[in-house]
PDB file of C-alpha atoms in Angstrom:
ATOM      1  CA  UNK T   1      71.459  61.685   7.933  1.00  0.00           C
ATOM      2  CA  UNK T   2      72.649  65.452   8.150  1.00  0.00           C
ATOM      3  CA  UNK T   3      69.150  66.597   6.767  1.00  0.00           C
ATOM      4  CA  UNK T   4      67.442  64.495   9.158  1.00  0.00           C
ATOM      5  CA  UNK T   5      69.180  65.641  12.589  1.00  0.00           C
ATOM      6  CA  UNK T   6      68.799  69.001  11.714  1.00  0.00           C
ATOM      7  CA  UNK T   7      65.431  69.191  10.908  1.00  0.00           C
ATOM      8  CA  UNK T   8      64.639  67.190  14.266  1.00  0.00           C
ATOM      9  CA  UNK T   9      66.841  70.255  16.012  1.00  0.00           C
ATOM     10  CA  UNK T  10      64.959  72.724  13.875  1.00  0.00           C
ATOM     11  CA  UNK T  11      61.569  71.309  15.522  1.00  0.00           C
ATOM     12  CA  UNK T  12      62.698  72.004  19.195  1.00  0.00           C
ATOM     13  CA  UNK T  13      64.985  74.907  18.596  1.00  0.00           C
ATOM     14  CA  UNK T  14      62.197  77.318  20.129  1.00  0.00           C
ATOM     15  CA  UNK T  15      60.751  75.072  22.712  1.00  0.00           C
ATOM     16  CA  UNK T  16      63.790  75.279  25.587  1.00  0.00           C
ATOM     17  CA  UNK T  17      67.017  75.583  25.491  1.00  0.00           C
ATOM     18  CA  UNK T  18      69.120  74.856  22.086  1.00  0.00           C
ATOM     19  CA  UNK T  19      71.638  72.707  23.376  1.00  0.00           C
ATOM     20  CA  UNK T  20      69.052  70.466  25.036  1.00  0.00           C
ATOM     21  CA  UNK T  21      67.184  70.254  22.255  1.00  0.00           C
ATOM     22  CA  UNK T  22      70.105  69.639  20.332  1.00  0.00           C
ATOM     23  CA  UNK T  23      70.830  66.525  22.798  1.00  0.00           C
ATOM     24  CA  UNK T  24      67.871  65.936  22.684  1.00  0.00           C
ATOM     25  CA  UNK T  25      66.949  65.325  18.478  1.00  0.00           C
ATOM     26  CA  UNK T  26      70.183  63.024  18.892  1.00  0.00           C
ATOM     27  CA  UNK T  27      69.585  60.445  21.149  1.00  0.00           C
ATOM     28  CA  UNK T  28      66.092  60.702  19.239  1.00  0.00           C
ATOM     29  CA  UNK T  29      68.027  59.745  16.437  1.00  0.00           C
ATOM     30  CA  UNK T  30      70.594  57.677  17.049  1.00  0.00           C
ATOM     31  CA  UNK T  31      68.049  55.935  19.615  1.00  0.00           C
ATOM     32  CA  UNK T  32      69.005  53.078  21.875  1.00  0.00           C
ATOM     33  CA  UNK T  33      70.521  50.903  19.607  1.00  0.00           C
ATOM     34  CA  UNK T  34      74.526  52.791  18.749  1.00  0.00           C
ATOM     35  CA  UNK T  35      75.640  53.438  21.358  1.00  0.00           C
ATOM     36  CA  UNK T  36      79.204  53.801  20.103  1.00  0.00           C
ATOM     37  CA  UNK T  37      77.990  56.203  17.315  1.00  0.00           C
ATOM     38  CA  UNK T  38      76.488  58.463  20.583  1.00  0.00           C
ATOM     39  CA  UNK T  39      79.586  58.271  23.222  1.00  0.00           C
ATOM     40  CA  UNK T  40      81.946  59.129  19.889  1.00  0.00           C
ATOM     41  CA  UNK T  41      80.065  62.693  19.442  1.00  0.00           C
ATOM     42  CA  UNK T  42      79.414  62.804  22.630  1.00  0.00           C
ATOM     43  CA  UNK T  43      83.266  62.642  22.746  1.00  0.00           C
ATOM     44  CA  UNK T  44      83.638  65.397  19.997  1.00  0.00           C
ATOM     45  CA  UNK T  45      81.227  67.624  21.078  1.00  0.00           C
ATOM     46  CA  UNK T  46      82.920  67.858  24.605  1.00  0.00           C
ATOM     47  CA  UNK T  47      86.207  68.148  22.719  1.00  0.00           C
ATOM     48  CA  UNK T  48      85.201  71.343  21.295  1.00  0.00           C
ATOM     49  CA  UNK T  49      82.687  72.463  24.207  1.00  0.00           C
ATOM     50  CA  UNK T  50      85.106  75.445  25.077  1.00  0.00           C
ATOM     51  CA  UNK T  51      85.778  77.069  21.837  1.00  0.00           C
ATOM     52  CA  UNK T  52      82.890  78.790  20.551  1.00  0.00           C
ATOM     53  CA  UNK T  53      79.493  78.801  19.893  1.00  0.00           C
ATOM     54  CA  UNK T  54      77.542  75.252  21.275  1.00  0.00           C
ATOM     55  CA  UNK T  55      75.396  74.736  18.531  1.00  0.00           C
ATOM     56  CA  UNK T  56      78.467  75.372  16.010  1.00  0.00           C
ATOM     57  CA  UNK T  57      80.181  73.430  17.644  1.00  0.00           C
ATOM     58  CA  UNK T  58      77.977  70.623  17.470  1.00  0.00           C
ATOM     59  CA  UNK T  59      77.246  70.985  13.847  1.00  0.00           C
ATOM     60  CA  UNK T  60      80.984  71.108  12.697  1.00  0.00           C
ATOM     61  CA  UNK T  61      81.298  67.506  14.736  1.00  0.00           C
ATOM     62  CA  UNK T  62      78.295  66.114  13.547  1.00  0.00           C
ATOM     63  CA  UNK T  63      79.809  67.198  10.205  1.00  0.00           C
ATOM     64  CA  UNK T  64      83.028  65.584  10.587  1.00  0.00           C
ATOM     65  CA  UNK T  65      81.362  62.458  11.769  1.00  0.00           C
ATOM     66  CA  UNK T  66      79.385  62.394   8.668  1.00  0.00           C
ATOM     67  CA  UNK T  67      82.353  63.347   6.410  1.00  0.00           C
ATOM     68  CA  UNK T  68      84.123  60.200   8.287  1.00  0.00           C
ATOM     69  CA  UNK T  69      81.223  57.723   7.882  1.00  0.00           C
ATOM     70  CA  UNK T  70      80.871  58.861   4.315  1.00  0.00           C
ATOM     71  CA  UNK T  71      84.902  58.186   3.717  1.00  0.00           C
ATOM     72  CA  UNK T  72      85.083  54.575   5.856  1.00  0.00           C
ATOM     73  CA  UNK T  73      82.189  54.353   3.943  1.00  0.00           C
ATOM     74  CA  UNK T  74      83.414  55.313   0.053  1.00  0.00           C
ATOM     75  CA  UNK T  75      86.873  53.174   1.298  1.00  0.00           C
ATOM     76  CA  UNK T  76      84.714  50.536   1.811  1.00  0.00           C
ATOM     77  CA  UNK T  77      82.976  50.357  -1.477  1.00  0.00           C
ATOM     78  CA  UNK T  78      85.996  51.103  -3.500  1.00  0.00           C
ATOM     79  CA  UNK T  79      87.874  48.360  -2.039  1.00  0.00           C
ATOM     80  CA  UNK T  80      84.872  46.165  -2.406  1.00  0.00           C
ATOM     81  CA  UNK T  81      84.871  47.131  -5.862  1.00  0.00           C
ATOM     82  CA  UNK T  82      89.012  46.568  -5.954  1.00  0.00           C
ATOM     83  CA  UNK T  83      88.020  42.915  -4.656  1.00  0.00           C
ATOM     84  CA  UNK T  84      85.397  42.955  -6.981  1.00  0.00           C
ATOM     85  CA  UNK T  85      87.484  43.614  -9.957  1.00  0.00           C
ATOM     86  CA  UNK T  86      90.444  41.170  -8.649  1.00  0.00           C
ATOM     87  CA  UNK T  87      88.121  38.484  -8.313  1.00  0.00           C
ATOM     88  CA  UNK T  88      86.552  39.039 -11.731  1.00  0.00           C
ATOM     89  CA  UNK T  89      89.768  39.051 -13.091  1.00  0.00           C
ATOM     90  CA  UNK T  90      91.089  35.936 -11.413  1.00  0.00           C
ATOM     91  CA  UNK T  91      88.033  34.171 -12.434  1.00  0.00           C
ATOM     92  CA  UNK T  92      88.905  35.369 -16.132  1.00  0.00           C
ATOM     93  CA  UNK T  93      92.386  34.130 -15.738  1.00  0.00           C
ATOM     94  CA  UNK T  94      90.962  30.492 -13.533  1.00  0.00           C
ATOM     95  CA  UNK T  95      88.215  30.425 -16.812  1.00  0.00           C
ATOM     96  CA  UNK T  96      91.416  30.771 -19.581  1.00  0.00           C
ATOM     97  CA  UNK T  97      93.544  28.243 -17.590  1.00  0.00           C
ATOM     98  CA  UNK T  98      89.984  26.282 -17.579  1.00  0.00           C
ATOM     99  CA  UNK T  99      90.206  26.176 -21.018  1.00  0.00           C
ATOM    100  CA  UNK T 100      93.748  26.330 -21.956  1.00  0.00           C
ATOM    101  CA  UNK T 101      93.837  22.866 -19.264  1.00  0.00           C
ATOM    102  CA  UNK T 102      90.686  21.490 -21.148  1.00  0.00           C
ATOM    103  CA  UNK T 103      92.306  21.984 -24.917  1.00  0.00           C
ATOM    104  CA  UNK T 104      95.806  20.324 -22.958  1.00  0.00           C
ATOM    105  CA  UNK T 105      93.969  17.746 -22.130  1.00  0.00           C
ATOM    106  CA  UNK T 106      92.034  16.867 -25.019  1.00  0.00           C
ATOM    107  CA  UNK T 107      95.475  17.510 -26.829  1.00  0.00           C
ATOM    108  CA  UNK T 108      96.932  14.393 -24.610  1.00  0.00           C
ATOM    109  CA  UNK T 109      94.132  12.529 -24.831  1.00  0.00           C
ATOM    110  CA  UNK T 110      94.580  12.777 -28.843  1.00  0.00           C
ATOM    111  CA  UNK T 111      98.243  11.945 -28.857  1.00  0.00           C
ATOM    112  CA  UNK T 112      97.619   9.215 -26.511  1.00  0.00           C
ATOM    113  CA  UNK T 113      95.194   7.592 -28.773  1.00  0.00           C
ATOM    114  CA  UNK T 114      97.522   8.157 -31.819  1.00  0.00           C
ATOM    115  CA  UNK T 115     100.441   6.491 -29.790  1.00  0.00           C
ATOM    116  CA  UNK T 116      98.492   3.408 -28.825  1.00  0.00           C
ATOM    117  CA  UNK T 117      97.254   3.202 -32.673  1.00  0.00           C
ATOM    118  CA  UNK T 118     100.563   3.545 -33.772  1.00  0.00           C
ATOM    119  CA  UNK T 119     101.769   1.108 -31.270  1.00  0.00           C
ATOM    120  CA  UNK T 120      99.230  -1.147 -31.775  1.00  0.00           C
ATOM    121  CA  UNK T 121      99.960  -0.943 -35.868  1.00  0.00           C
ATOM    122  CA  UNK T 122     103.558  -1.554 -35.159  1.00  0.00           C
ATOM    123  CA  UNK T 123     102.834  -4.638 -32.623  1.00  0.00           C
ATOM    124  CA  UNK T 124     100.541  -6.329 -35.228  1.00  0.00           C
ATOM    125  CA  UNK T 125     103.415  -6.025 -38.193  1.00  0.00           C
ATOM    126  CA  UNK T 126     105.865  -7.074 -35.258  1.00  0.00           C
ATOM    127  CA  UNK T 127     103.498 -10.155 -35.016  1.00  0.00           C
ATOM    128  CA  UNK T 128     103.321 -10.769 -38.793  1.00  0.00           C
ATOM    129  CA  UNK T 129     107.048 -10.523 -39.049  1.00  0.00           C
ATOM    130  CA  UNK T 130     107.573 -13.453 -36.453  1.00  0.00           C
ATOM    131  CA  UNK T 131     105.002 -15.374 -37.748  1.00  0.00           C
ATOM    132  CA  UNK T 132     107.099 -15.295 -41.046  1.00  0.00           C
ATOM    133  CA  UNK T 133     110.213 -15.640 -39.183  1.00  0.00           C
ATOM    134  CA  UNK T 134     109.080 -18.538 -37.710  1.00  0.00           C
ATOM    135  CA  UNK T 135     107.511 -20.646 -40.828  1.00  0.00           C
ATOM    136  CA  UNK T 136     110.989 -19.565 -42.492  1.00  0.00           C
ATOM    137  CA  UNK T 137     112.153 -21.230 -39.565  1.00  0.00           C
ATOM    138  CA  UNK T 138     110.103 -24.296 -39.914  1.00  0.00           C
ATOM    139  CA  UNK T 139     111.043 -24.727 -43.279  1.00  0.00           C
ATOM    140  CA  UNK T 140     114.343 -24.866 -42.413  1.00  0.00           C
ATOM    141  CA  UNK T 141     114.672 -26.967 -39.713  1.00  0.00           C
ATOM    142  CA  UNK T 142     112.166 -29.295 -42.185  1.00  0.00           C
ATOM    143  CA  UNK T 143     115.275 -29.333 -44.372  1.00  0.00           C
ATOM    144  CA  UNK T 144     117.932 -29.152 -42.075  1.00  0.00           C
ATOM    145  CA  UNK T 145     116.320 -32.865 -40.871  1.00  0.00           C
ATOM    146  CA  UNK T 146     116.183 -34.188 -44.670  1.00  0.00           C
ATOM    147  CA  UNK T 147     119.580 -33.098 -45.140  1.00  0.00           C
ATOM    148  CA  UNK T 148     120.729 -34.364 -42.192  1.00  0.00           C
ATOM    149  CA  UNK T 149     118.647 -37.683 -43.085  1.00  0.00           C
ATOM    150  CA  UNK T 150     120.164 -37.824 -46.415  1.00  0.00           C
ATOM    151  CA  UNK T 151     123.822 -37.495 -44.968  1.00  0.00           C
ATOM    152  CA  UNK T 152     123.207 -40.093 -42.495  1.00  0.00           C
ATOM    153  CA  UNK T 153     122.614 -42.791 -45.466  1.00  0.00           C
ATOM    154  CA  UNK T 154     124.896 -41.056 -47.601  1.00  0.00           C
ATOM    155  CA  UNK T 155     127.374 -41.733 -44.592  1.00  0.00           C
ATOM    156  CA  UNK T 156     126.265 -45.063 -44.058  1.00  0.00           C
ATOM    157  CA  UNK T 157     126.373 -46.163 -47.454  1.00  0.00           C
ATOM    158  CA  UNK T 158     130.053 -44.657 -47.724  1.00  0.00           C
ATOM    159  CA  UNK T 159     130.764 -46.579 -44.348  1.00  0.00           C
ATOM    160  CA  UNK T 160     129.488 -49.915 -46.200  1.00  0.00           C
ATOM    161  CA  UNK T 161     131.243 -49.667 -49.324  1.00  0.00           C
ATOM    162  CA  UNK T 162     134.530 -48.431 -47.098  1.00  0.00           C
ATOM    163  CA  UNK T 163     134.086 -51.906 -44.688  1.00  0.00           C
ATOM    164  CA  UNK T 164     133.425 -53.985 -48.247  1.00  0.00           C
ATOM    165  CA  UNK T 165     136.448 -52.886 -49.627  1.00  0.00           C
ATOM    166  CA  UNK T 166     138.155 -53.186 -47.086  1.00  0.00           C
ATOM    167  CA  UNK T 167     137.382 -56.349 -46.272  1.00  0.00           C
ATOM    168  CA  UNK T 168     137.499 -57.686 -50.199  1.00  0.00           C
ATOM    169  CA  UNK T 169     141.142 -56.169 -50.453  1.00  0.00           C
ATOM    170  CA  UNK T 170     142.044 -58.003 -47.161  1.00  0.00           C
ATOM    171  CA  UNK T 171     140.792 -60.993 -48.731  1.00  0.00           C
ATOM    172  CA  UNK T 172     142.017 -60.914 -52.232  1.00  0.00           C
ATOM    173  CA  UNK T 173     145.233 -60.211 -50.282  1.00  0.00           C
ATOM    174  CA  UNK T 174     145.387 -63.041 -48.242  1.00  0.00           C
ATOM    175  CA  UNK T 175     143.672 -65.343 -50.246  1.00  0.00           C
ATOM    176  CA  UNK T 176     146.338 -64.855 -53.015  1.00  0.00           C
ATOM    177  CA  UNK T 177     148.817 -65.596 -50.448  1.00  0.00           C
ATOM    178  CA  UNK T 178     147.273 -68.879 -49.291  1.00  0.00           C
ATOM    179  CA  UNK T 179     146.092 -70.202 -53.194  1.00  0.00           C
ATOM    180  CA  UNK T 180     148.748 -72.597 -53.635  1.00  0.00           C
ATOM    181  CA  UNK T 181     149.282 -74.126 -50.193  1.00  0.00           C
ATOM    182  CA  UNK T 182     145.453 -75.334 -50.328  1.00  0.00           C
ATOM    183  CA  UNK T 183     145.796 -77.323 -53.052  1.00  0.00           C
ATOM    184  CA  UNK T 184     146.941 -80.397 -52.118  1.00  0.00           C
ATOM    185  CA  UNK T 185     142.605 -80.860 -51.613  1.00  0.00           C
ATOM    186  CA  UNK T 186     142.126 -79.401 -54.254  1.00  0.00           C
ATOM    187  CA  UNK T 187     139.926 -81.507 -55.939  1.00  0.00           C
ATOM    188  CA  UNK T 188     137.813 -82.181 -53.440  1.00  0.00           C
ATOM    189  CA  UNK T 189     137.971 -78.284 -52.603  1.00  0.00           C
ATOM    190  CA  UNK T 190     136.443 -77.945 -56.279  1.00  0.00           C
ATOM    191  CA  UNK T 191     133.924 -80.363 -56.022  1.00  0.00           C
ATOM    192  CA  UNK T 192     132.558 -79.016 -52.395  1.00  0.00           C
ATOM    193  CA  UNK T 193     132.902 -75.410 -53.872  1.00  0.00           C
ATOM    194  CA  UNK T 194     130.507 -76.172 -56.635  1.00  0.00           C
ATOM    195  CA  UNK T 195     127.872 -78.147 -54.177  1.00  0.00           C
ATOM    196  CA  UNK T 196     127.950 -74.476 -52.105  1.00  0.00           C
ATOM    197  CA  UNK T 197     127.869 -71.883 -55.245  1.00  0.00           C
ATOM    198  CA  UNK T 198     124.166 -71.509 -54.663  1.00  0.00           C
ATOM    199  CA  UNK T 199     124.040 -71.129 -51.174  1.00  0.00           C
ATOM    200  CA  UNK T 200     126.271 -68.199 -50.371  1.00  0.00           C
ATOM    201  CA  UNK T 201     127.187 -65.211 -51.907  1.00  0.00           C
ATOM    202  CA  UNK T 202     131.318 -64.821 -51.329  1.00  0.00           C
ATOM    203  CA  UNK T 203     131.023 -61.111 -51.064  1.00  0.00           C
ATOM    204  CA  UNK T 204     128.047 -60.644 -49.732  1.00  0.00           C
ATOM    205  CA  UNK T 205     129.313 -63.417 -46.580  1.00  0.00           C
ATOM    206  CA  UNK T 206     133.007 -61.162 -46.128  1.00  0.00           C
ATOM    207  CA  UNK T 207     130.918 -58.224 -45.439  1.00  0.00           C
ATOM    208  CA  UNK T 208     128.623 -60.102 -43.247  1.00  0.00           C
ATOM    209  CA  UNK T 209     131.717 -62.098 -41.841  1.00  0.00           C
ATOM    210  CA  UNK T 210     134.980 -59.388 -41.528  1.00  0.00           C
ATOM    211  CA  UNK T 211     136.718 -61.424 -39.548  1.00  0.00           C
ATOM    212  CA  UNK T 212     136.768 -63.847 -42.433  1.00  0.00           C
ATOM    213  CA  UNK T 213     137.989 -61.476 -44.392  1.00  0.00           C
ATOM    214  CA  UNK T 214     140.593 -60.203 -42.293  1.00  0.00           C
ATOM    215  CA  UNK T 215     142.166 -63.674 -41.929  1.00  0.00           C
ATOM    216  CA  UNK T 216     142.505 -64.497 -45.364  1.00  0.00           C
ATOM    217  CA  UNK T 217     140.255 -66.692 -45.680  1.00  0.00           C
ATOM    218  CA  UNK T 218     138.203 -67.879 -48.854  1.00  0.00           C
ATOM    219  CA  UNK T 219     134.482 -67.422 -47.751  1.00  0.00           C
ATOM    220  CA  UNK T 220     133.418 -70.618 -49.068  1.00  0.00           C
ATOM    221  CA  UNK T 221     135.911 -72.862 -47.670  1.00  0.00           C
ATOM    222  CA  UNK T 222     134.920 -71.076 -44.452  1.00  0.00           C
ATOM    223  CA  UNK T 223     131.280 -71.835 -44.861  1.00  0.00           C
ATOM    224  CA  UNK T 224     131.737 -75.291 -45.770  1.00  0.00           C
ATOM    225  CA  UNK T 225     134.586 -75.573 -42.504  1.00  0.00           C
ATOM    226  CA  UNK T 226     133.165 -73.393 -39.698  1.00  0.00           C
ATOM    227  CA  UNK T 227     130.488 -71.297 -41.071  1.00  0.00           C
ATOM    228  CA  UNK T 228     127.434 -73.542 -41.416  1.00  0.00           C
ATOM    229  CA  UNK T 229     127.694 -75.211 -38.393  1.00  0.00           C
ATOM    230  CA  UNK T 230     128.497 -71.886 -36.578  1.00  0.00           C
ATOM    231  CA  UNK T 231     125.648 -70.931 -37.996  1.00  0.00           C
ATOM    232  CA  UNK T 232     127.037 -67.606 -39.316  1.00  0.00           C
ATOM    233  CA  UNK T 233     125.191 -65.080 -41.726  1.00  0.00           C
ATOM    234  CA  UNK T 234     125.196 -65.558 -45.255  1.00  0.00           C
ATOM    235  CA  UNK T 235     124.710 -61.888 -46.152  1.00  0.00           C
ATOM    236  CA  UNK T 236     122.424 -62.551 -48.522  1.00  0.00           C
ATOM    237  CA  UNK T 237     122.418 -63.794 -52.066  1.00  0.00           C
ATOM    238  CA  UNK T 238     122.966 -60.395 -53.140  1.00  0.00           C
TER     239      UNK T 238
END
């Protein structure tokens, strides 16, 4: 730029006047368009108008301008290049958290898997447990029931025999009691006994009968009296 507005003034240095020349090879160069650039060394020039030589003058602004365009200039690029270098750096650091995030991730993803394997492993023998829980359980209750079963007839069978003896002792008792007072009829009593021997079974009508029993009375003699025609239960031949 310095090489370039001189040799424009060196052109017209000897056709008129220097300083108009000078003014002249400026506003050829800066032209129409910066106007700023022209009113600041306009500015200088003016500045400096009353302390020497013109054309000195001039050159030591034009120098100072250039000095100052070169620095905003070199300030420019090195702080581009700063920004440069920051942004290369943070896209460095955003491209190792990239893949620091992306081995994190996969990481997770891996442990997650393992955990729902594991879980899943641990459900299914949790599963096969309670099945076997459960037909331990079956088996159980199976003979819980047949054991509960057999002590029902072993209860009821006690419960018979109990009510049979009970009912022969309260007979043999009473019976004993009332032998001789019966026999005023007592052949008769004989001969009806042996007509009735094949129909009933003594024992077998006092369990059937307890009331019988309880009174004393001989279970034949009470078939042949009240029985029969009450039409009471035999028991069974037994």
């Amino acid at each position: 730029m310095e090489a370039e507005l001189q040799s424009r003034i060196g052109l017209k240095r000897f056709g008129g006047d220097l300083a108009a020349n000078i003014e002249e090879a400026f506003k050829e160069f800066v032209g129409g368009s910066n106007r700023a650039l022209e009113a600041e060394l306009q500015s200088r020039i003016g500045l400096k108008h009353f302390g020497g030589d013109l054309a000195a003058n001039i050159e030591g602004t034009f120098h100072e301008m250039i000095e100052d365009v070169n620095k905003k200039y070199n300030d420019i690029i090195n702080a581009s290049q700063i920004q440069i270098e920051y942004l290369d750096a943070e896209n460095k650091n955003f491209q190792t958290r990239e893949e620091e995030y992306c081995k994190l991730i996969e990481k997770l993803h891996s442990e997650i898997f393992d955990i729902s394997a594991d879980s899943n492993n641990k459900q299914q023998i949790m599963y096969n447990e309670i099945s076997g829980l459960r037909r331990n359980l079956g088996i159980l209750e199976d003979e819980l029931r047949e054991s509960k079963e057999g002590y029902l007839e072993i209860d009821e069978a006690h419960t018979k025999t109990k009510v049979a003896v009970e009912v022969i002792s309260t007979w043999v008792i009473s019976s004993t009691r009332k032998r001789h007072a019966s026999r005023y009829n007592g052949v008769w009593k004989l001969k009806r006994r042996s007509d009735v021997v094949c129909e009933i079974n003594p024992v077998q009508y006092l369990i059937a009968n307890p009331d019988v029993a309880k009174a004393g009375m001989d279970p034949i003699d009470h078939w042949l009296r009240y029985g029969k025609r009450e039409g009471r239960s035999t028991g069974g031949q037994g």
